[in-house]
Tab-separated table of C-alpha atoms in Angstrom:
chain	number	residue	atom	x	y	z
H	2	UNK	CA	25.108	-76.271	32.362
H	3	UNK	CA	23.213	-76.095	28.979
H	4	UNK	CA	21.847	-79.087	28.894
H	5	UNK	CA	20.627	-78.396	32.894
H	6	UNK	CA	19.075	-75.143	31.745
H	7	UNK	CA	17.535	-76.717	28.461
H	8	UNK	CA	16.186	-79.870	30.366
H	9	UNK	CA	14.626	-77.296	32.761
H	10	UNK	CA	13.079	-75.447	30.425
H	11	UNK	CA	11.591	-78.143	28.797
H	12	UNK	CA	10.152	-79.783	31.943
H	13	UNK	CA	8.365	-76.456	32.526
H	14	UNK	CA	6.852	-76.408	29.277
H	15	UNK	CA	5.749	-79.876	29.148
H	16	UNK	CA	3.971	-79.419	32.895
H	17	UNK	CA	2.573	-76.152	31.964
H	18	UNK	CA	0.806	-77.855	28.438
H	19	UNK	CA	-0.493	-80.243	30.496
H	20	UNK	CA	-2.329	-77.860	33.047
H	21	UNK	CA	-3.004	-75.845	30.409
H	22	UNK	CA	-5.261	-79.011	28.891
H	23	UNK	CA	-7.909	-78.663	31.902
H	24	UNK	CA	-9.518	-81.587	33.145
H	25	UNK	CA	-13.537	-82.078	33.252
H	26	UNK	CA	-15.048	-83.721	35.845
H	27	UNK	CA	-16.962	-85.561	33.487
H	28	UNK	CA	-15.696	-87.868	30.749
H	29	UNK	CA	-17.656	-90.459	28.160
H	30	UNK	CA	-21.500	-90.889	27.564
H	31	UNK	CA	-22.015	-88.149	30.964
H	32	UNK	CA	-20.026	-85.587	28.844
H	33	UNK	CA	-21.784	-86.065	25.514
H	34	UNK	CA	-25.192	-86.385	26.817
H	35	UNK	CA	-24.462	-83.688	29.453
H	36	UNK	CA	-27.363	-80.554	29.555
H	37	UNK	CA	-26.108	-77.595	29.543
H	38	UNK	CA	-29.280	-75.696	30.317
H	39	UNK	CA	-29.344	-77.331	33.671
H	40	UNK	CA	-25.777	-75.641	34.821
H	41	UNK	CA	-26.224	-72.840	37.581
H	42	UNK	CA	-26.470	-69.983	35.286
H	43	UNK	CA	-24.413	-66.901	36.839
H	44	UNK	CA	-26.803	-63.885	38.056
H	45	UNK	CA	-26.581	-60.613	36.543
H	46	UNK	CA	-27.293	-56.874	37.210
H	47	UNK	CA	-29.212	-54.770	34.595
H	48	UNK	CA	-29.158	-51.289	35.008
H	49	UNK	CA	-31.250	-48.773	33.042
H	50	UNK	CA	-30.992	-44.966	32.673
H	51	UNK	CA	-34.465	-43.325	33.673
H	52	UNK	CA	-35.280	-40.217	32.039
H	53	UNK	CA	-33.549	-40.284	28.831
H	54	UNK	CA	-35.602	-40.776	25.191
H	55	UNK	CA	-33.421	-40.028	22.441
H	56	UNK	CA	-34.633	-41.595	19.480
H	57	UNK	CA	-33.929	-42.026	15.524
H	58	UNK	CA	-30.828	-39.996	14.549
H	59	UNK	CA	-30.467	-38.329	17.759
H	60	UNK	CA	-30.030	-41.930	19.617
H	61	UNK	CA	-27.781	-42.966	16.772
H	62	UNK	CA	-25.591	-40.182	17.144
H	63	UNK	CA	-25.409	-39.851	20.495
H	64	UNK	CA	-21.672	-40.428	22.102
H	65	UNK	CA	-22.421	-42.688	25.605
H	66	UNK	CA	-19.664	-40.685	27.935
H	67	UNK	CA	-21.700	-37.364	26.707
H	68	UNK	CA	-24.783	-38.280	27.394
H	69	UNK	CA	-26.661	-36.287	29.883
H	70	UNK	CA	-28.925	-39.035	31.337
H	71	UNK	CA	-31.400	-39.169	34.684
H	72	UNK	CA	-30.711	-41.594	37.563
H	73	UNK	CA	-29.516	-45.411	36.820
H	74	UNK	CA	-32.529	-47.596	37.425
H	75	UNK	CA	-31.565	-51.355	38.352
H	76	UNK	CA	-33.676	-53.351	36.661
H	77	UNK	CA	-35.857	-56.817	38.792
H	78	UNK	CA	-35.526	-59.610	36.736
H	79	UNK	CA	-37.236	-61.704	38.717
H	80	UNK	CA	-40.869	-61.316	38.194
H	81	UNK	CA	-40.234	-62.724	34.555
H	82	UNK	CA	-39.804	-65.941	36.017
H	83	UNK	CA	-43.402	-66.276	36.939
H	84	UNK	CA	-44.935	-65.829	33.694
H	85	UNK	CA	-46.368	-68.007	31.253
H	86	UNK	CA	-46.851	-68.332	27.250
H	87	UNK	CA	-46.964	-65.219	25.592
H	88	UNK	CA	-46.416	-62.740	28.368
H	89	UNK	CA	-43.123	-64.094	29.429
H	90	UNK	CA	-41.935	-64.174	25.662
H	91	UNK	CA	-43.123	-60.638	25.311
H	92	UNK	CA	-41.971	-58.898	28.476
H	93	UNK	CA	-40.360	-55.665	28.518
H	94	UNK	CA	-38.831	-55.243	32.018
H	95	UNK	CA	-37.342	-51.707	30.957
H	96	UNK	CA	-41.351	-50.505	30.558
H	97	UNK	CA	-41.968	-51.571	34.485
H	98	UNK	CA	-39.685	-48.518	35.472
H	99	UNK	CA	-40.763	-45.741	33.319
């Protein structure tokens, strides 16, 4: 009954390491030379609070779950894909909503 229990044990183990190993879908030269900036990138929300301008010590200092704060503000992220040269490395979306 041991050796049952033990052999059982160690099958489980050895099938979970191997899951546990993941396979790619690609393998050789396509995984090396694989780009990683052309992967789907996953979309995310940015959300700003409106009508709050601590600043210096008073921003430092501030706790987050005390702060009195105006109405969240999601932020479009979407018009910095149509710039160009310096105005899409310099753009500020939080300045478009105050």
């Amino acid at each position: 009954m041991k050796k049952l229990a033990a052999l059982t044990v160690f099958c489980f183990l050895f099938v979970m390491s191997t899951m546990a190993q993941g396979s790619g879908d690609l393998k050789g030269p396509e995984a090396k030379n694989r780009k990683p900036w052309l992967d789907p990138k996953p979309t995310s929300t940015v959300y700003l609070v409106k009508g709050e301008n601590l600043q210096g010590p008073a921003a430092k200092n501030a706790r987050p779950l005390e702060r009195k704060g105006g109405e969240m503000v999601k932020l479009d992220l979407t018009t910095k894909d149509k710039l160009k040269g310096p105005a899409y490395k310099n753009y500020k979306p939080w300045k478009d909503h105050q």
